[in-house]
PDB file of C-alpha atoms in Angstrom:
ATOM      1  CA  MET K   1      -1.026 -80.548  -5.361  1.00 42.00           C
ATOM      2  CA  SER K   2       0.957 -78.365  -2.960  1.00 41.00           C
ATOM      3  CA  GLY K   3       4.405 -77.674  -4.404  1.00 42.00           C
ATOM      4  CA  VAL K   4       3.363 -78.665  -7.944  1.00 42.00           C
ATOM      5  CA  THR K   5       2.401 -76.012 -10.467  1.00 48.00           C
ATOM      6  CA  PRO K   6      -0.895 -76.529 -12.147  1.00 51.00           C
ATOM      7  CA  ALA K   7       0.809 -76.407 -15.557  1.00 44.00           C
ATOM      8  CA  ARG K   8       2.127 -79.922 -14.873  1.00 41.00           C
ATOM      9  CA  ALA K   9      -1.354 -81.359 -14.395  1.00 37.00           C
ATOM     10  CA  GLY K  10      -3.750 -82.831 -16.959  1.00 35.00           C
ATOM     11  CA  GLY K  11      -7.399 -82.067 -17.629  1.00 33.00           C
ATOM     12  CA  HIS K  12      -9.932 -80.685 -20.018  1.00 32.00           C
ATOM     13  CA  LEU K  13     -11.291 -77.324 -21.277  1.00 30.00           C
ATOM     14  CA  PRO K  14     -14.719 -76.038 -20.205  1.00 34.00           C
ATOM     15  CA  SER K  15     -17.886 -77.961 -21.064  1.00 34.00           C
ATOM     16  CA  SER K  16     -19.085 -75.547 -23.791  1.00 31.00           C
ATOM     17  CA  THR K  17     -16.185 -76.683 -25.982  1.00 33.00           C
ATOM     18  CA  ARG K  18     -15.473 -80.061 -24.408  1.00 35.00           C
ATOM     19  CA  THR K  19     -15.741 -82.106 -27.618  1.00 38.00           C
ATOM     20  CA  ASN K  20     -13.248 -79.887 -29.422  1.00 39.00           C
ATOM     21  CA  THR K  21     -10.661 -79.416 -26.733  1.00 41.00           C
ATOM     22  CA  GLN K  22      -6.963 -79.525 -27.464  1.00 41.00           C
ATOM     23  CA  ASP K  23      -6.814 -82.729 -25.359  1.00 46.00           C
ATOM     24  CA  VAL K  24      -9.586 -84.448 -27.288  1.00 44.00           C
ATOM     25  CA  LEU K  25      -8.385 -83.402 -30.727  1.00 40.00           C
ATOM     26  CA  PHE K  26      -4.850 -84.403 -29.892  1.00 41.00           C
ATOM     27  CA  GLY K  27      -5.855 -87.757 -28.372  1.00 47.00           C
ATOM     28  CA  SER K  28      -8.322 -88.727 -31.084  1.00 44.00           C
ATOM     29  CA  TYR K  29      -6.788 -87.432 -34.283  1.00 42.00           C
ATOM     30  CA  LEU K  30      -3.226 -86.281 -33.927  1.00 44.00           C
ATOM     31  CA  SER K  31      -1.363 -88.583 -31.523  1.00 46.00           C
ATOM     32  CA  GLY K  32      -0.594 -91.160 -34.147  1.00 49.00           C
ATOM     33  CA  ASP K  33       1.708 -88.865 -36.065  1.00 49.00           C
ATOM     34  CA  PRO K  34       4.952 -88.254 -34.126  1.00 52.00           C
ATOM     35  CA  THR K  35       5.725 -85.056 -36.052  1.00 50.00           C
ATOM     36  CA  VAL K  36       2.309 -83.593 -35.398  1.00 44.00           C
ATOM     37  CA  ARG K  37       2.417 -84.763 -31.801  1.00 45.00           C
ATOM     38  CA  ASP K  38       5.744 -82.977 -31.170  1.00 48.00           C
ATOM     39  CA  TRP K  39       4.457 -79.850 -32.849  1.00 41.00           C
ATOM     40  CA  ALA K  40       1.177 -79.825 -30.877  1.00 42.00           C
ATOM     41  CA  GLU K  41       2.907 -80.370 -27.574  1.00 46.00           C
ATOM     42  CA  SER K  42       5.318 -77.493 -28.413  1.00 48.00           C
ATOM     43  CA  VAL K  43       2.519 -75.083 -29.323  1.00 40.00           C
ATOM     44  CA  VAL K  44       0.428 -75.873 -26.235  1.00 43.00           C
ATOM     45  CA  GLY K  45       3.478 -75.731 -23.982  1.00 49.00           C
ATOM     46  CA  GLU K  46       4.555 -72.346 -25.356  1.00 53.00           C
ATOM     47  CA  ALA K  47       1.068 -70.918 -24.915  1.00 48.00           C
ATOM     48  CA  LEU K  48       0.899 -72.062 -21.323  1.00 56.00           C
ATOM     49  CA  ALA K  49       4.381 -70.763 -20.580  1.00 67.00           C
ATOM     50  CA  THR K  50       3.404 -67.417 -22.014  1.00 66.00           C
ATOM     51  CA  ALA K  51       0.240 -67.267 -19.949  1.00 65.00           C
ATOM     52  CA  GLU K  52       2.094 -68.242 -16.766  1.00 74.00           C
ATOM     53  CA  ASP K  53       4.904 -65.738 -17.406  1.00 74.00           C
ATOM     54  CA  ALA K  54       2.394 -62.957 -17.990  1.00 72.00           C
ATOM     55  CA  VAL K  55       0.699 -63.705 -14.646  1.00 71.00           C
ATOM     56  CA  ARG K  56       4.003 -63.818 -12.748  1.00 75.00           C
ATOM     57  CA  THR K  57       5.153 -60.541 -14.347  1.00 74.00           C
ATOM     58  CA  GLU K  58       1.866 -58.795 -13.485  1.00 74.00           C
ATOM     59  CA  HIS K  59       1.904 -60.219  -9.943  1.00 66.00           C
ATOM     60  CA  GLN K  60       5.396 -58.879  -9.367  1.00 73.00           C
ATOM     61  CA  ARG K  61       4.512 -55.549 -10.941  1.00 76.00           C
ATOM     62  CA  LEU K  62       1.528 -55.076  -8.672  1.00 69.00           C
ATOM     63  CA  LEU K  63       3.524 -56.014  -5.545  1.00 68.00           C
ATOM     64  CA  GLU K  64       6.404 -53.724  -6.433  1.00 71.00           C
ATOM     65  CA  ALA K  65       4.001 -50.862  -6.953  1.00 65.00           C
ATOM     66  CA  GLN K  66       2.663 -51.471  -3.436  1.00 61.00           C
ATOM     67  CA  GLY K  67       5.809 -52.080  -1.432  1.00 63.00           C
ATOM     68  CA  GLY K  68       7.352 -55.180  -3.021  1.00 60.00           C
ATOM     69  CA  HIS K  69       5.785 -58.058  -1.098  1.00 71.00           C
ATOM     70  CA  LEU K  70       2.746 -59.448   0.629  1.00 83.00           C
ATOM     71  CA  HIS K  71       2.504 -59.012   4.334  1.00 91.00           C
ATOM     72  CA  VAL K  72       2.890 -62.406   6.001  1.00 93.00           C
ATOM     73  CA  MET K  73       3.046 -62.783   9.807  1.00 94.00           C
ATOM     74  CA  ALA K  74       5.103 -65.957   9.868  1.00 92.00           C
ATOM     75  CA  GLY K  75       5.269 -68.222  12.869  1.00 93.00           C
ATOM     76  CA  PRO K  76       2.665 -69.322  15.392  1.00 95.00           C
ATOM     77  CA  ALA K  77      -0.185 -66.824  15.793  1.00 95.00           C
ATOM     78  CA  GLU K  78      -0.208 -67.300  19.517  1.00 95.00           C
ATOM     79  CA  ALA K  79       3.412 -66.224  19.757  1.00 95.00           C
ATOM     80  CA  ALA K  80       2.628 -63.192  17.607  1.00 95.00           C
ATOM     81  CA  ARG K  81      -0.191 -62.228  19.988  1.00 96.00           C
ATOM     82  CA  GLN K  82       2.223 -62.323  22.880  1.00 95.00           C
ATOM     83  CA  ASP K  83       4.596 -59.870  21.136  1.00 96.00           C
ATOM     84  CA  VAL K  84       2.510 -57.948  18.657  1.00 96.00           C
ATOM     85  CA  GLU K  85       5.083 -55.223  18.084  1.00 95.00           C
ATOM     86  CA  ALA K  86       7.807 -57.654  17.084  1.00 95.00           C
ATOM     87  CA  ALA K  87       5.465 -59.631  14.846  1.00 95.00           C
ATOM     88  CA  ALA K  88       4.260 -56.410  13.210  1.00 94.00           C
ATOM     89  CA  GLU K  89       7.770 -55.131  12.567  1.00 94.00           C
ATOM     90  CA  LYS K  90       8.744 -58.440  10.983  1.00 92.00           C
ATOM     91  CA  ALA K  91       5.702 -58.405   8.740  1.00 92.00           C
ATOM     92  CA  GLY K  92       6.135 -54.777   7.810  1.00 90.00           C
ATOM     93  CA  ILE K  93       2.833 -53.534   9.182  1.00 92.00           C
ATOM     94  CA  SER K  94       1.691 -51.394  12.115  1.00 94.00           C
ATOM     95  CA  PRO K  95       1.095 -52.917  15.570  1.00 96.00           C
ATOM     96  CA  GLN K  96      -2.548 -51.820  15.300  1.00 95.00           C
ATOM     97  CA  ALA K  97      -2.951 -53.680  11.954  1.00 95.00           C
ATOM     98  CA  ALA K  98      -1.183 -56.710  13.356  1.00 95.00           C
ATOM     99  CA  LYS K  99      -3.374 -56.824  16.443  1.00 96.00           C
ATOM    100  CA  ALA K 100      -6.503 -56.539  14.271  1.00 96.00           C
ATOM    101  CA  ALA K 101      -5.319 -59.281  11.927  1.00 96.00           C
ATOM    102  CA  LEU K 102      -4.530 -61.596  14.837  1.00 96.00           C
ATOM    103  CA  SER K 103      -7.907 -60.965  16.428  1.00 95.00           C
ATOM    104  CA  GLY K 104      -9.867 -61.863  13.275  1.00 94.00           C
ATOM    105  CA  ASP K 105     -11.698 -58.538  13.357  1.00 93.00           C
ATOM    106  CA  THR K 106     -10.446 -57.574   9.872  1.00 94.00           C
ATOM    107  CA  ASP K 107     -10.706 -60.971   8.182  1.00 94.00           C
ATOM    108  CA  THR K 108     -11.899 -61.167   4.623  1.00 91.00           C
ATOM    109  CA  ALA K 109     -12.545 -64.477   2.791  1.00 91.00           C
ATOM    110  CA  PHE K 110      -8.941 -65.744   3.015  1.00 94.00           C
ATOM    111  CA  MET K 111      -6.774 -63.157   4.806  1.00 94.00           C
ATOM    112  CA  ALA K 112      -7.069 -59.998   6.879  1.00 95.00           C
ATOM    113  CA  CYS K 113      -7.290 -56.430   5.456  1.00 94.00           C
ATOM    114  CA  GLN K 114      -5.445 -53.507   6.972  1.00 92.00           C
ATOM    115  CA  ASP K 115      -7.781 -50.888   5.547  1.00 91.00           C
ATOM    116  CA  ILE K 116     -10.799 -52.048   3.626  1.00 90.00           C
ATOM    117  CA  GLU K 117     -12.117 -48.481   3.398  1.00 90.00           C
ATOM    118  CA  HIS K 118      -9.093 -47.315   1.358  1.00 87.00           C
ATOM    119  CA  SER K 119      -8.308 -49.723  -1.397  1.00 85.00           C
ATOM    120  CA  PRO K 120      -5.316 -49.251  -3.718  1.00 81.00           C
ATOM    121  CA  VAL K 121      -7.320 -50.804  -6.569  1.00 75.00           C
ATOM    122  CA  THR K 122     -10.486 -48.722  -6.167  1.00 76.00           C
ATOM    123  CA  PRO K 123     -10.560 -45.481  -8.143  1.00 74.00           C
ATOM    124  CA  GLY K 124     -10.024 -42.625  -5.763  1.00 77.00           C
ATOM    125  CA  GLY K 125      -8.876 -44.955  -3.019  1.00 75.00           C
ATOM    126  CA  GLY K 126     -12.367 -45.556  -1.655  1.00 85.00           C
ATOM    127  CA  ALA K 127     -13.867 -48.660  -0.044  1.00 88.00           C
ATOM    128  CA  CYS K 128     -12.653 -51.903  -1.622  1.00 89.00           C
ATOM    129  CA  LYS K 129     -14.974 -53.342  -4.224  1.00 86.00           C
ATOM    130  CA  ALA K 130     -12.542 -55.807  -5.730  1.00 84.00           C
ATOM    131  CA  SER K 131     -12.773 -59.561  -5.834  1.00 85.00           C
ATOM    132  CA  PHE K 132     -11.306 -61.330  -2.842  1.00 87.00           C
ATOM    133  CA  LEU K 133      -8.815 -62.848  -5.284  1.00 87.00           C
ATOM    134  CA  ALA K 134      -7.372 -59.342  -5.651  1.00 85.00           C
ATOM    135  CA  CYS K 135      -6.206 -59.610  -2.030  1.00 88.00           C
ATOM    136  CA  PHE K 136      -3.297 -61.725  -3.210  1.00 89.00           C
ATOM    137  CA  SER K 137      -1.603 -58.753  -4.830  1.00 83.00           C
ATOM    138  CA  CYS K 138      -2.790 -56.023  -2.443  1.00 87.00           C
ATOM    139  CA  ARG K 139      -0.666 -54.079   0.059  1.00 86.00           C
ATOM    140  CA  ASN K 140      -3.526 -54.120   2.525  1.00 91.00           C
ATOM    141  CA  ALA K 141      -3.661 -57.886   2.809  1.00 92.00           C
ATOM    142  CA  VAL K 142      -2.159 -59.690   5.819  1.00 95.00           C
ATOM    143  CA  ALA K 143      -1.749 -63.471   6.143  1.00 96.00           C
ATOM    144  CA  THR K 144      -1.215 -65.119   9.548  1.00 97.00           C
ATOM    145  CA  GLU K 145      -1.030 -68.711  10.722  1.00 97.00           C
ATOM    146  CA  ASP K 146      -4.748 -68.500  11.462  1.00 97.00           C
ATOM    147  CA  HIS K 147      -5.419 -68.000   7.771  1.00 97.00           C
ATOM    148  CA  LEU K 148      -3.375 -70.983   6.643  1.00 96.00           C
ATOM    149  CA  PRO K 149      -6.187 -73.558   6.776  1.00 96.00           C
ATOM    150  CA  ALA K 150      -8.400 -71.488   4.476  1.00 95.00           C
ATOM    151  CA  LEU K 151      -5.474 -70.724   2.178  1.00 95.00           C
ATOM    152  CA  LEU K 152      -4.566 -74.408   1.894  1.00 94.00           C
ATOM    153  CA  ALA K 153      -8.195 -75.211   1.091  1.00 94.00           C
ATOM    154  CA  LEU K 154      -8.225 -72.509  -1.559  1.00 93.00           C
ATOM    155  CA  GLN K 155      -5.020 -73.931  -3.038  1.00 91.00           C
ATOM    156  CA  ASP K 156      -6.770 -77.321  -3.305  1.00 92.00           C
ATOM    157  CA  ASP K 157      -9.805 -75.700  -4.916  1.00 91.00           C
ATOM    158  CA  LEU K 158      -7.669 -73.897  -7.483  1.00 89.00           C
ATOM    159  CA  ALA K 159      -5.789 -77.112  -8.242  1.00 88.00           C
ATOM    160  CA  ALA K 160      -9.094 -78.934  -8.773  1.00 89.00           C
ATOM    161  CA  ARG K 161     -10.299 -76.225 -11.097  1.00 88.00           C
ATOM    162  CA  TRP K 162      -7.215 -76.728 -13.249  1.00 83.00           C
ATOM    163  CA  GLU K 163      -8.737 -80.070 -14.290  1.00 79.00           C
ATOM    164  CA  GLY K 164     -11.841 -78.505 -15.801  1.00 79.00           C
ATOM    165  CA  THR K 165     -10.713 -75.102 -17.083  1.00 81.00           C
ATOM    166  CA  ASP K 166      -8.955 -73.851 -20.181  1.00 82.00           C
ATOM    167  CA  ARG K 167      -5.319 -73.575 -19.189  1.00 79.00           C
ATOM    168  CA  GLU K 168      -4.811 -69.996 -20.313  1.00 80.00           C
ATOM    169  CA  ALA K 169      -8.120 -68.935 -18.751  1.00 85.00           C
ATOM    170  CA  TRP K 170      -7.109 -70.600 -15.521  1.00 86.00           C
ATOM    171  CA  TRP K 171      -3.859 -68.646 -15.377  1.00 84.00           C
ATOM    172  CA  ARG K 172      -5.691 -65.369 -16.098  1.00 83.00           C
ATOM    173  CA  ARG K 173      -8.372 -65.993 -13.496  1.00 86.00           C
ATOM    174  CA  TYR K 174      -6.526 -67.757 -10.703  1.00 88.00           C
ATOM    175  CA  GLY K 175      -2.808 -67.442 -11.450  1.00 87.00           C
ATOM    176  CA  GLN K 176      -1.967 -64.544  -9.177  1.00 85.00           C
ATOM    177  CA  ALA K 177      -3.735 -66.196  -6.205  1.00 89.00           C
ATOM    178  CA  TRP K 178      -1.929 -69.461  -6.905  1.00 88.00           C
ATOM    179  CA  VAL K 179       1.512 -67.844  -7.169  1.00 86.00           C
ATOM    180  CA  ALA K 180       0.912 -65.784  -3.995  1.00 89.00           C
ATOM    181  CA  ILE K 181      -0.208 -68.802  -1.949  1.00 91.00           C
ATOM    182  CA  ALA K 182       2.412 -71.241  -3.264  1.00 86.00           C
ATOM    183  CA  GLU K 183       5.374 -68.890  -3.404  1.00 85.00           C
ATOM    184  CA  ASP K 184       4.753 -65.845  -1.164  1.00 87.00           C
ATOM    185  CA  ILE K 185       2.716 -67.171   1.757  1.00 92.00           C
ATOM    186  CA  ILE K 186       3.123 -70.893   2.372  1.00 92.00           C
ATOM    187  CA  PRO K 187       6.982 -70.898   2.284  1.00 91.00           C
ATOM    188  CA  ALA K 188       6.968 -68.412   5.173  1.00 93.00           C
ATOM    189  CA  PHE K 189       5.697 -71.130   7.537  1.00 95.00           C
ATOM    190  CA  THR K 190       7.480 -74.215   8.888  1.00 95.00           C
ATOM    191  CA  PRO K 191       6.494 -77.772   7.950  1.00 94.00           C
ATOM    192  CA  ALA K 192       5.019 -78.212  11.460  1.00 95.00           C
ATOM    193  CA  GLU K 193       2.918 -75.033  11.068  1.00 95.00           C
ATOM    194  CA  LYS K 194       1.701 -76.157   7.661  1.00 94.00           C
ATOM    195  CA  ALA K 195       0.867 -79.619   9.052  1.00 95.00           C
ATOM    196  CA  ARG K 196      -1.206 -78.135  11.880  1.00 95.00           C
ATOM    197  CA  ALA K 197      -3.004 -75.917   9.412  1.00 95.00           C
ATOM    198  CA  ALA K 198      -3.687 -78.848   7.089  1.00 95.00           C
ATOM    199  CA  ALA K 199      -5.341 -80.693   9.953  1.00 96.00           C
ATOM    200  CA  ARG K 200      -7.781 -77.772  10.341  1.00 95.00           C
ATOM    201  CA  LYS K 201      -8.337 -77.215   6.614  1.00 94.00           C
ATOM    202  CA  PRO K 202     -12.006 -76.700   5.683  1.00 93.00           C
ATOM    203  CA  THR K 203     -13.479 -79.104   3.143  1.00 88.00           C
ATOM    204  CA  SER K 204     -14.709 -76.348   0.872  1.00 86.00           C
ATOM    205  CA  THR K 205     -14.172 -72.664   0.026  1.00 88.00           C
ATOM    206  CA  PRO K 206     -16.584 -69.859  -0.860  1.00 87.00           C
ATOM    207  CA  LEU K 207     -14.858 -69.288  -4.178  1.00 84.00           C
ATOM    208  CA  ASP K 208     -17.967 -69.944  -6.386  1.00 76.00           C
ATOM    209  CA  LEU K 209     -20.025 -67.517  -4.370  1.00 75.00           C
ATOM    210  CA  LEU K 210     -17.250 -64.888  -4.297  1.00 70.00           C
ATOM    211  CA  GLU K 211     -16.613 -65.007  -8.011  1.00 65.00           C
ATOM    212  CA  GLY K 212     -20.244 -64.484  -8.970  1.00 55.00           C
ATOM    213  CA  PRO K 213     -21.669 -65.509 -12.355  1.00 51.00           C
ATOM    214  CA  LYS K 214     -19.074 -66.557 -14.953  1.00 52.00           C
ATOM    215  CA  GLU K 215     -19.242 -65.877 -18.640  1.00 49.00           C
ATOM    216  CA  ASP K 216     -19.265 -68.890 -20.926  1.00 45.00           C
ATOM    217  CA  GLN K 217     -15.784 -69.893 -22.025  1.00 44.00           C
TER     218      GLN K 217
END
């Protein structure tokens, strides 16, 4: 699903309302009437566009409030290790933060963190207590080539969840992470670098564990 936004995919709403989903109602009762079909597609499409636009606006607002962009150390990680200062300057971080990110010492679930003890989203700037999905709009996050396999796996996981989640709920819960991976991080790497990362992609992610219990939808 890389390169394709989830809004173009099909699927169903969560199980608690599965028999009354927009898909089921449309398919079973409404699709025979061209006028109703056009109206239903317009309403659903507008709602999804609104949800997606809201996520993109919020994502950009958060980034602008924290420097304007995510920190991505593009290029081969091994080359960055050989010239940490140049890699750090290009990514807009300190050499110390770059060295730590390249060593894996500051890794979180999907990226590295420059300062987990001082979070911009924690009241008072204390130790970070946010979801790991918040990393995708945080000034402390750093992505390197070493993180690409996990990020590609997460992208696959998020795409799979599109098939079983209410569309608007999906955008609210996962939209910022999706936009950051697909538009801020992956384009910073070459096709060859992405191919190498795809070959090392894990088969699963810890997203269920990291999210904790979910409320019924």
